[in-house]
Amino acid sequence: MTTETQSSKGIWKVIGASSLGTLIEWYDFFIFGSLSIVISTKFFPADNPTAAFLSTLATFAAGFVVRPFGALFFGRLGDLIGRKYTFMVTLMLMGGATFLIGCIPSYETIGFWAPFLVLILRLLQGLALGGEYGGAATYVAEHSPKGQRGYWTSWIQTTATFGLFISLIVILVTRTLMDEEQFDSWGWRVPFLLSLFMVYVSYLIRKNMDESPEFKQAKSEGKTSKNPLKESFGNKYNLKFVLLALFGAAMGQGVVWYTGQFYSMSFMKTVMHLHTDQADMILGIALLCGTPFFIVFGWLSDKVGRKWVMLTGMALALLTYRPIYEQMYQITNVANKEEIVAQKEEFFEEVNTESGEDEVITHKSYYTDGTILTTTTTKHISNTVENSISTKQNITISGGNYVFLILLIFIQIIYITLVYGPIAAFLVEIFPVKIRYTSMSLPYHIGNGVFGGLLPAVSTYLATNAQTLNDAEYYLAGLWYPIIISAVCFIIGSLYINKSIYAKNQ
């Protein structure tokens, strides 16, 4: 059966089975990032919180960096034995690694083995995701009717955002069902452990899927590749398209994607000092509102072409990121707010310890625009010595500020949908069937895994360094990374991408 004769029911079955598995894999992958602040206290030494958090970000990034190797390994398998069986393996690998992360004892219990085991499992996650996305995108594209690949593959594109959204919802629900002490002690493991159940459900659905019609036809005619890696990267003609796909599309798409969804979340929590639950809720609302636009722009790319839909998203991002994040920062910048002094509250609490007492002093300040700043200082009292050991700020916003922050995040989600909605169809159409899985997977995962995955760590380093140098706008310094990468990608894509390079495989 050819793609033209696929029934509507058939294509929806393909979309459903492919999307559910891919969504769960993204959920598994993002749970780590969503809980990075908590994880930094569990699997790394607690004596230096900043170093622990940066180590967690580096471990998070390691899962992205290894994705190209997963793309090569599983892409080769996919072009040799088929799309279906390959991403069945990646699904089980991802689910198993995620579940095991939730089982690892803390650093206090097993010492160095904790971060080591987390790193190994994170690398396995990256390998699995490196093989999953290319398989799912190729599988759907090869089932899609002619002229509708952008629309149908855009459903796969929603899975990454929905995966992050569901990870945030699971975390919020888990936090709601237990107190802070329980969540900090063991509740944070629940989202990881739930993965095993979700993967099992997806496995039951996927095992009854048929192989892609285009691959089956190529196999029956003896036109599959005997050496996909050599034909993809040893052939200068095809290698040119691999490089163009990377530097003219995937690289910029990767940094825009991770800025809007991960850097924005980290910025709200660590720079704006917004309460964790409120930051997660704001990002979740923006994601939910923005996700349908993946379909809109995937459909639009079928009508007007993939190139300028994607490049428009990059251009808007590089031009507006700094103004957007300046506005975000000022929402919680109490230096510019008028305090209602009469409503200021102060609380004292003493907590017994083995060597003395901890005096916890909490100040809660109210501002005219509805912002609430809660500052908690813990003083450790031992014999005659009194030392202040920690100060923590949490800010809560409401009313117009709350809505405005959702809007600012939503705008960034729209940029993501512009660059990400059409890219699966774009990559599929560059490469022929016999090497498609391998050829499209590598540039996609280098663009997202390396350029995008390094964004949290690189941007955090840039911002921290700028703060050390007393830069008044240190909080914007991390944006230079996605801005520069997007600008380079926009220039290359504008000059060298044209319809003729992929029309032959439509």
Coordinates of C-alpha atoms in Angstrom, one line a residue:
M1 CA 0.0 0.0 0.0
T2 CA 1.5 3.4 -1.0
T3 CA 1.4 6.6 1.0
E4 CA -1.3 8.0 -1.4
T5 CA -3.7 5.1 -0.6
Q6 CA -3.3 5.2 3.1
S7 CA -6.7 5.7 4.8
S8 CA -7.3 8.5 7.2
K9 CA -7.8 5.9 9.9
G10 CA -4.5 4.2 9.1
I11 CA -2.4 7.4 9.3
W12 CA -4.0 8.4 12.6
K13 CA -3.1 4.9 13.9
V14 CA 0.5 5.5 12.8
I15 CA 0.5 9.0 14.4
G16 CA -0.9 7.7 17.7
A17 CA 1.4 4.8 18.1
S18 CA 4.5 6.8 17.1
S19 CA 3.6 9.9 19.0
L20 CA 2.8 8.1 22.3
G21 CA 6.2 6.3 22.4
T22 CA 8.1 9.4 21.4
L23 CA 6.2 11.5 24.0
I24 CA 7.1 9.0 26.8
E25 CA 10.8 9.1 25.7
W26 CA 10.8 12.9 25.9
Y27 CA 9.1 12.7 29.3
D28 CA 11.8 10.4 30.5
F29 CA 14.5 12.6 29.1
F30 CA 13.1 15.9 30.6
I31 CA 12.3 14.6 34.1
F32 CA 16.0 15.0 34.8
G33 CA 16.1 18.6 33.6
S34 CA 12.8 19.5 35.4
L35 CA 14.2 18.2 38.7
S36 CA 17.8 19.4 38.1
I37 CA 17.7 21.6 41.2
V38 CA 16.6 18.7 43.5
I39 CA 18.9 16.2 41.8
S40 CA 21.9 18.5 42.5
T41 CA 21.3 18.0 46.2
K42 CA 20.9 14.2 46.0
F43 CA 23.6 12.9 43.7
F44 CA 26.4 15.5 44.2
P45 CA 28.3 16.8 47.3
A46 CA 26.2 19.3 49.3
D47 CA 29.1 21.4 50.6
N48 CA 29.1 23.6 47.4
P49 CA 25.6 24.1 46.0
T50 CA 26.7 26.1 43.0
A51 CA 29.2 23.5 41.9
A52 CA 26.6 20.8 42.5
F53 CA 24.1 22.6 40.3
L54 CA 26.6 23.1 37.6
S55 CA 27.6 19.5 37.8
T56 CA 23.9 18.5 37.4
L57 CA 23.6 20.7 34.3
A58 CA 26.8 19.2 32.9
T59 CA 25.3 15.7 33.5
F60 CA 22.1 16.9 31.9
A61 CA 24.1 18.2 28.9
A62 CA 26.0 14.9 28.6
G63 CA 22.7 13.1 27.7
F64 CA 22.4 15.6 24.8
V65 CA 26.0 15.4 23.6
V66 CA 25.9 11.6 23.2
R67 CA 22.7 11.7 21.2
P68 CA 24.6 11.9 17.8
F69 CA 26.2 8.6 18.7
G70 CA 22.8 7.1 19.3
A71 CA 21.7 8.6 15.9
L72 CA 24.6 6.8 14.2
F73 CA 24.1 3.5 15.9
F74 CA 20.4 3.2 15.7
G75 CA 20.1 5.1 12.4
R76 CA 22.3 2.4 10.8
L77 CA 20.1 -0.3 12.3
G78 CA 16.9 1.5 11.1
D79 CA 18.2 1.6 7.5
L80 CA 19.3 -2.0 7.7
I81 CA 16.5 -3.9 9.5
G82 CA 13.7 -1.4 9.5
R83 CA 12.2 1.6 11.4
K84 CA 9.7 -0.3 13.6
Y85 CA 12.1 -2.7 15.4
T86 CA 14.7 -0.1 15.9
F87 CA 12.6 2.4 17.8
M88 CA 11.1 -0.5 19.9
V89 CA 14.6 -1.0 21.2
T90 CA 15.2 2.7 21.9
L91 CA 11.9 2.9 23.8
M92 CA 12.8 0.0 26.2
L93 CA 16.4 1.4 26.7
M94 CA 15.1 4.9 27.6
G95 CA 12.4 3.6 30.0
G96 CA 14.8 1.3 31.8
A97 CA 17.4 4.0 32.3
T98 CA 14.9 6.5 33.6
F99 CA 13.5 4.0 36.0
L100 CA 16.9 3.1 37.4
I101 CA 17.8 6.8 38.0
G102 CA 14.9 6.8 40.4
C103 CA 16.4 3.9 42.2
I104 CA 20.0 5.2 42.8
P105 CA 20.9 5.9 46.4
S106 CA 22.0 9.4 47.3
Y107 CA 25.5 10.8 47.5
E108 CA 25.4 10.6 51.3
T109 CA 24.7 6.8 51.0
I110 CA 27.1 5.6 48.3
G111 CA 29.4 8.6 47.7
F112 CA 31.1 8.9 44.3
W113 CA 29.0 6.0 42.8
A114 CA 25.9 8.2 42.9
P115 CA 27.0 10.8 40.3
F116 CA 28.8 8.1 38.3
L117 CA 25.7 5.9 38.0
V118 CA 23.6 8.9 37.1
L119 CA 26.0 9.9 34.4
I120 CA 26.0 6.4 32.9
L121 CA 22.2 6.2 32.9
R122 CA 22.0 9.7 31.5
L123 CA 24.3 8.6 28.6
L124 CA 22.0 5.6 27.9
Q125 CA 19.1 8.0 27.8
G126 CA 20.9 10.1 25.2
L127 CA 21.8 7.1 23.1
A128 CA 18.1 5.9 23.1
L129 CA 16.7 9.4 22.2
G130 CA 19.3 9.6 19.4
G131 CA 17.7 6.6 17.8
E132 CA 14.1 7.3 18.7
Y133 CA 13.3 10.6 17.1
G134 CA 14.7 9.8 13.6
G135 CA 12.8 6.5 13.6
A136 CA 9.5 8.1 14.6
A137 CA 9.8 11.0 12.2
T138 CA 10.9 8.8 9.3
Y139 CA 8.2 6.3 10.0
V140 CA 5.4 8.9 10.0
A141 CA 6.8 10.7 7.0
E142 CA 6.9 7.5 5.0
H143 CA 3.2 6.9 5.8
S144 CA 2.1 10.4 4.9
P145 CA 0.2 11.3 1.8
K146 CA 2.1 13.3 -0.8
G147 CA 2.2 17.1 -0.1
Q148 CA 1.2 16.6 3.5
R149 CA 4.4 15.6 5.2
G150 CA 4.7 18.9 7.1
Y151 CA 1.3 18.5 8.6
W152 CA 1.5 14.9 9.6
T153 CA 5.1 15.0 10.9
S154 CA 4.3 18.1 13.0
W155 CA 2.2 15.8 15.3
I156 CA 5.5 14.1 16.2
Q157 CA 7.0 17.5 16.9
T158 CA 4.4 18.2 19.6
T159 CA 5.6 15.2 21.6
A160 CA 8.7 16.9 22.9
T161 CA 6.8 19.8 24.3
F162 CA 4.0 17.6 25.6
G163 CA 6.7 15.4 27.2
L164 CA 8.1 18.4 29.1
F165 CA 4.5 19.5 29.9
I166 CA 3.6 16.1 31.3
S167 CA 6.9 16.0 33.3
L168 CA 6.0 19.3 34.9
I169 CA 2.4 18.2 35.7
V170 CA 3.6 14.9 37.2
I171 CA 6.1 16.8 39.4
L172 CA 3.4 19.4 40.5
V173 CA 0.9 16.6 41.3
T174 CA 3.6 14.7 43.3
R175 CA 4.5 17.9 45.2
T176 CA 0.8 18.5 45.9
L177 CA 0.2 15.0 47.3
M178 CA 2.9 15.2 49.9
D179 CA 4.6 17.8 52.1
E180 CA 8.0 19.4 51.2
E181 CA 9.9 17.2 53.5
Q182 CA 8.5 14.0 52.0
F183 CA 9.1 15.2 48.4
D184 CA 12.7 16.2 49.2
S185 CA 13.2 12.8 51.0
W186 CA 11.8 10.3 48.5
G187 CA 8.9 11.9 46.5
W188 CA 11.2 13.3 43.8
R189 CA 11.8 9.6 42.8
V190 CA 8.2 9.0 41.8
P191 CA 8.3 10.7 38.4
F192 CA 11.2 8.5 37.4
L193 CA 9.6 5.3 38.7
L194 CA 6.4 6.0 36.8
S195 CA 8.3 5.7 33.6
L196 CA 8.3 1.9 33.7
F197 CA 4.5 1.8 33.6
M198 CA 4.2 4.3 30.7
V199 CA 6.9 2.5 28.7
Y200 CA 5.1 -0.8 29.1
V201 CA 1.8 0.7 27.7
S202 CA 3.6 2.2 24.7
Y203 CA 5.4 -1.1 24.0
L204 CA 2.0 -2.9 23.9
I205 CA 0.8 -0.4 21.3
R206 CA 4.0 -0.3 19.2
K207 CA 4.5 -4.0 18.9
N208 CA 1.5 -4.4 16.6
M209 CA 2.6 -1.7 14.1
D210 CA 3.5 -2.4 10.5
E211 CA 6.8 -1.5 8.9
S212 CA 6.8 1.8 6.8
P213 CA 5.5 1.2 3.3
E214 CA 8.4 3.0 1.6
F215 CA 11.0 1.0 3.5
K216 CA 9.1 -2.3 2.8
Q217 CA 9.0 -1.4 -0.9
A218 CA 12.7 -0.5 -1.0
K219 CA 13.5 -3.8 0.8
S220 CA 11.4 -5.9 -1.5
E221 CA 13.1 -4.3 -4.5
G222 CA 16.6 -4.9 -3.0
K223 CA 17.2 -1.1 -2.8
T224 CA 18.1 -0.8 0.9
S225 CA 21.6 0.2 1.8
K226 CA 24.3 -2.3 2.7
N227 CA 26.4 0.3 4.5
P228 CA 24.3 3.3 5.6
L229 CA 27.1 5.1 7.4
K230 CA 29.4 5.0 4.4
E231 CA 26.7 6.1 2.0
S232 CA 25.6 8.9 4.3
F233 CA 28.9 10.4 5.3
G234 CA 31.5 8.9 3.0
N235 CA 29.7 10.2 -0.1
K236 CA 30.6 13.8 -0.7
Y237 CA 27.3 14.6 -2.4
N238 CA 25.2 13.4 0.5
L239 CA 27.6 14.7 3.2
K240 CA 27.0 18.2 1.7
F241 CA 23.3 17.9 2.5
V242 CA 24.1 16.5 6.0
L243 CA 26.2 19.6 6.8
L244 CA 23.6 22.0 5.3
A245 CA 20.8 20.3 7.4
L246 CA 23.0 20.9 10.5
F247 CA 24.3 24.4 10.0
G248 CA 21.4 25.8 8.0
A249 CA 18.5 24.5 10.1
A250 CA 19.0 22.0 13.0
M251 CA 21.6 24.1 14.8
G252 CA 19.4 27.2 15.1
Q253 CA 16.3 25.1 15.8
G254 CA 18.1 23.4 18.7
V255 CA 19.1 26.6 20.6
V256 CA 15.7 28.3 20.0
W257 CA 14.0 25.1 21.3
Y258 CA 16.1 24.9 24.5
T259 CA 16.0 28.6 25.2
G260 CA 12.2 28.8 25.2
Q261 CA 11.7 25.7 27.3
F262 CA 14.7 25.1 29.5
Y263 CA 16.6 28.3 29.8
S264 CA 13.3 30.2 30.5
M265 CA 12.5 27.7 33.3
S266 CA 16.0 28.0 34.8
F267 CA 15.9 31.8 34.5
M268 CA 12.6 32.1 36.3
K269 CA 13.8 29.9 39.2
T270 CA 17.5 31.0 39.6
V271 CA 17.6 34.6 38.4
M272 CA 14.0 35.8 39.0
H273 CA 13.8 33.7 42.2
L274 CA 10.3 32.8 41.3
H275 CA 8.8 30.1 43.5
T276 CA 9.5 26.7 41.9
D277 CA 5.8 25.6 41.7
Q278 CA 4.7 28.9 40.2
A279 CA 7.5 28.8 37.6
D280 CA 6.5 25.3 36.6
M281 CA 2.9 26.3 36.3
I282 CA 3.6 29.4 34.2
L283 CA 5.8 27.4 31.8
G284 CA 3.1 24.6 31.7
I285 CA 0.3 27.1 30.8
A286 CA 2.5 28.6 28.0
L287 CA 3.4 25.2 26.7
L288 CA -0.2 24.1 26.6
C289 CA -1.3 27.3 24.8
G290 CA 1.5 27.2 22.3
T291 CA 1.6 23.5 21.4
P292 CA -1.2 23.6 18.7
F293 CA 1.0 25.9 16.7
F294 CA 3.4 23.1 15.9
I295 CA 0.5 21.7 13.7
V296 CA -0.3 25.2 12.3
F297 CA 3.3 25.8 11.1
G298 CA 3.8 22.2 10.0
W299 CA 0.7 22.6 7.8
L300 CA 1.9 26.1 6.6
S301 CA 5.2 24.6 5.5
D302 CA 3.3 22.3 3.1
K303 CA 1.9 25.4 1.5
V304 CA 4.7 27.9 1.5
G305 CA 7.8 25.8 2.0
R306 CA 9.8 24.8 5.0
K307 CA 12.7 27.2 4.7
W308 CA 11.2 30.6 5.6
V309 CA 8.9 29.2 8.3
M310 CA 11.9 27.9 10.2
L311 CA 14.2 30.9 9.5
T312 CA 11.4 33.3 10.6
G313 CA 11.5 31.7 14.0
M314 CA 15.3 32.1 14.3
A315 CA 15.2 35.7 13.1
L316 CA 12.5 36.7 15.7
A317 CA 14.4 34.9 18.4
L318 CA 17.8 36.6 17.8
L319 CA 16.1 40.0 17.5
T320 CA 13.9 39.8 20.6
Y321 CA 15.4 37.5 23.2
R322 CA 17.2 40.3 25.1
P323 CA 14.1 42.6 25.3
I324 CA 12.0 39.6 26.4
Y325 CA 14.3 38.5 29.1
E326 CA 14.8 42.1 30.3
Q327 CA 11.0 42.3 30.7
M328 CA 11.0 39.0 32.6
Y329 CA 13.7 40.1 35.0
Q330 CA 12.0 43.4 35.8
I331 CA 8.7 41.6 36.8
T332 CA 10.4 40.4 40.0
N333 CA 13.0 43.1 40.4
V334 CA 12.0 44.4 43.8
A335 CA 14.4 47.3 43.5
N336 CA 11.9 49.0 41.2
K337 CA 8.8 48.2 43.3
E338 CA 6.9 50.1 46.0
E339 CA 6.6 48.2 49.2
I340 CA 3.5 48.3 51.4
V341 CA 5.4 48.7 54.7
A342 CA 2.3 48.2 56.9
Q343 CA 1.9 44.6 55.6
K344 CA 5.5 43.5 56.1
E345 CA 5.7 40.4 58.3
E346 CA 8.5 38.8 60.2
F347 CA 8.6 35.3 61.6
F348 CA 11.1 33.5 63.9
E349 CA 11.5 29.8 64.4
E350 CA 13.9 27.7 66.3
V351 CA 14.8 24.2 65.2
N352 CA 16.8 21.9 67.5
T353 CA 20.0 20.4 66.3
E354 CA 22.6 18.1 67.9
S355 CA 25.1 21.0 68.6
G356 CA 22.7 23.8 69.3
E357 CA 19.7 25.5 67.7
D358 CA 19.0 26.8 64.2
E359 CA 17.2 30.1 64.2
V360 CA 15.1 30.6 61.1
I361 CA 14.1 34.2 60.4
T362 CA 11.6 34.7 57.6
H363 CA 10.7 38.2 56.2
K364 CA 7.6 38.5 54.0
S365 CA 7.3 41.8 52.1
Y366 CA 4.2 42.8 50.1
Y367 CA 4.3 45.2 47.1
T368 CA 1.7 47.3 45.4
D369 CA 1.7 45.2 42.2
G370 CA 0.9 42.0 44.1
T371 CA 4.5 40.7 44.2
I372 CA 5.4 38.9 47.4
L373 CA 9.0 38.5 48.4
T374 CA 9.8 35.8 51.1
T375 CA 13.4 35.9 52.4
T376 CA 14.4 33.1 54.8
T377 CA 17.7 33.3 56.7
T378 CA 19.0 30.3 58.8
K379 CA 21.4 31.1 61.6
H380 CA 23.3 28.2 63.2
I381 CA 23.9 28.6 66.9
S382 CA 26.6 26.5 68.5
N383 CA 27.9 27.3 72.0
T384 CA 28.7 31.0 71.9
V385 CA 29.2 31.3 68.1
E386 CA 26.4 32.5 65.8
N387 CA 26.8 32.0 62.1
S388 CA 24.4 32.9 59.2
I389 CA 24.7 29.9 56.9
S390 CA 22.1 30.4 54.2
T391 CA 19.7 32.9 52.8
K392 CA 17.0 32.0 50.4
Q393 CA 14.6 34.2 48.4
N394 CA 11.3 33.1 46.9
I395 CA 9.1 35.5 45.0
T396 CA 5.4 35.0 44.2
I397 CA 3.6 37.1 41.6
S398 CA -0.1 37.6 40.8
G399 CA -2.5 39.5 38.6
G400 CA -1.1 41.4 35.6
N401 CA 2.5 40.3 36.4
Y402 CA 1.4 36.6 36.3
V403 CA -0.4 37.0 32.9
F404 CA 2.4 39.1 31.4
L405 CA 5.0 36.5 32.3
I406 CA 2.9 33.7 30.7
L407 CA 2.7 35.9 27.6
L408 CA 6.5 36.4 27.5
I409 CA 7.1 32.6 27.8
F410 CA 4.3 31.9 25.2
I411 CA 6.0 34.2 22.7
Q412 CA 9.2 32.0 23.0
I413 CA 7.1 28.9 22.6
I414 CA 5.8 30.4 19.3
Y415 CA 9.4 30.8 18.1
I416 CA 9.9 27.1 18.9
T417 CA 6.8 26.0 16.9
L418 CA 8.1 28.0 13.9
V419 CA 11.5 26.4 13.9
Y420 CA 10.5 22.9 15.1
G421 CA 7.1 22.3 13.4
P422 CA 8.4 21.9 9.8
I423 CA 11.9 20.4 10.5
A424 CA 11.1 16.7 10.5
A425 CA 9.5 17.0 7.0
F426 CA 12.5 19.1 5.9
L427 CA 15.1 16.6 7.1
V428 CA 13.2 13.6 5.7
E429 CA 12.9 15.2 2.2
I430 CA 16.6 15.9 1.9
F431 CA 17.6 12.3 2.0
P432 CA 16.6 9.1 0.0
V433 CA 14.8 6.2 1.6
K434 CA 17.7 3.8 1.8
I435 CA 19.8 6.1 4.1
R436 CA 17.2 8.4 5.4
Y437 CA 17.1 7.2 9.0
T438 CA 20.9 7.6 9.4
S439 CA 21.3 10.8 7.4
M440 CA 18.6 12.8 9.0
S441 CA 19.2 11.6 12.6
L442 CA 22.8 12.8 12.8
P443 CA 22.4 16.6 11.9
Y444 CA 19.2 16.7 14.0
H445 CA 20.8 15.3 17.1
I446 CA 24.0 17.3 16.7
G447 CA 21.9 20.5 16.3
N448 CA 19.7 19.6 19.3
G449 CA 22.0 17.4 21.4
V450 CA 25.2 19.4 21.1
F451 CA 24.3 23.0 20.3
G452 CA 20.9 22.9 22.1
G453 CA 21.9 20.5 24.9
L454 CA 24.9 22.6 25.9
L455 CA 22.8 25.7 26.2
P456 CA 21.9 25.5 29.9
A457 CA 25.5 24.9 31.0
V458 CA 27.1 27.4 28.6
S459 CA 24.5 30.1 29.3
T460 CA 24.7 29.6 33.1
Y461 CA 28.5 29.9 32.8
L462 CA 28.3 33.1 30.8
A463 CA 25.8 34.7 33.2
T464 CA 27.9 33.6 36.2
N465 CA 31.0 35.0 34.7
A466 CA 29.3 38.3 33.8
Q467 CA 28.1 38.6 37.4
T468 CA 31.7 38.0 38.7
L469 CA 32.8 40.9 36.4
N470 CA 30.0 43.1 38.0
D471 CA 28.2 43.5 34.7
A472 CA 24.9 45.3 35.5
E473 CA 23.1 43.2 32.9
Y474 CA 24.7 39.9 33.9
Y475 CA 21.3 38.2 33.8
L476 CA 21.2 38.7 30.0
A477 CA 24.7 37.5 29.3
G478 CA 23.6 33.9 28.9
L479 CA 21.5 34.8 25.9
W480 CA 24.5 35.6 23.7
Y481 CA 24.9 31.9 23.0
P482 CA 21.5 31.2 21.4
I483 CA 21.6 34.6 19.7
I484 CA 24.9 34.0 18.0
I485 CA 24.1 30.4 17.0
S486 CA 20.7 31.5 15.6
A487 CA 22.3 34.3 13.6
V488 CA 24.9 32.0 12.0
C489 CA 22.2 29.4 11.2
F490 CA 19.9 32.1 9.7
I491 CA 22.6 33.3 7.4
I492 CA 23.6 29.9 6.2
G493 CA 20.0 28.7 5.7
S494 CA 19.1 31.9 3.8
L495 CA 21.9 31.6 1.4
Y496 CA 22.1 27.8 0.7
I497 CA 18.7 26.2 1.4
N498 CA 16.4 26.1 -1.7
K499 CA 13.5 23.9 -2.6
S500 CA 15.4 22.0 -5.3
I501 CA 17.6 20.2 -2.7
Y502 CA 14.8 18.3 -1.2
A503 CA 12.0 18.3 -3.8
K504 CA 13.3 15.0 -5.3
N505 CA 12.3 13.1 -2.1
Q506 CA 8.9 14.6 -1.5

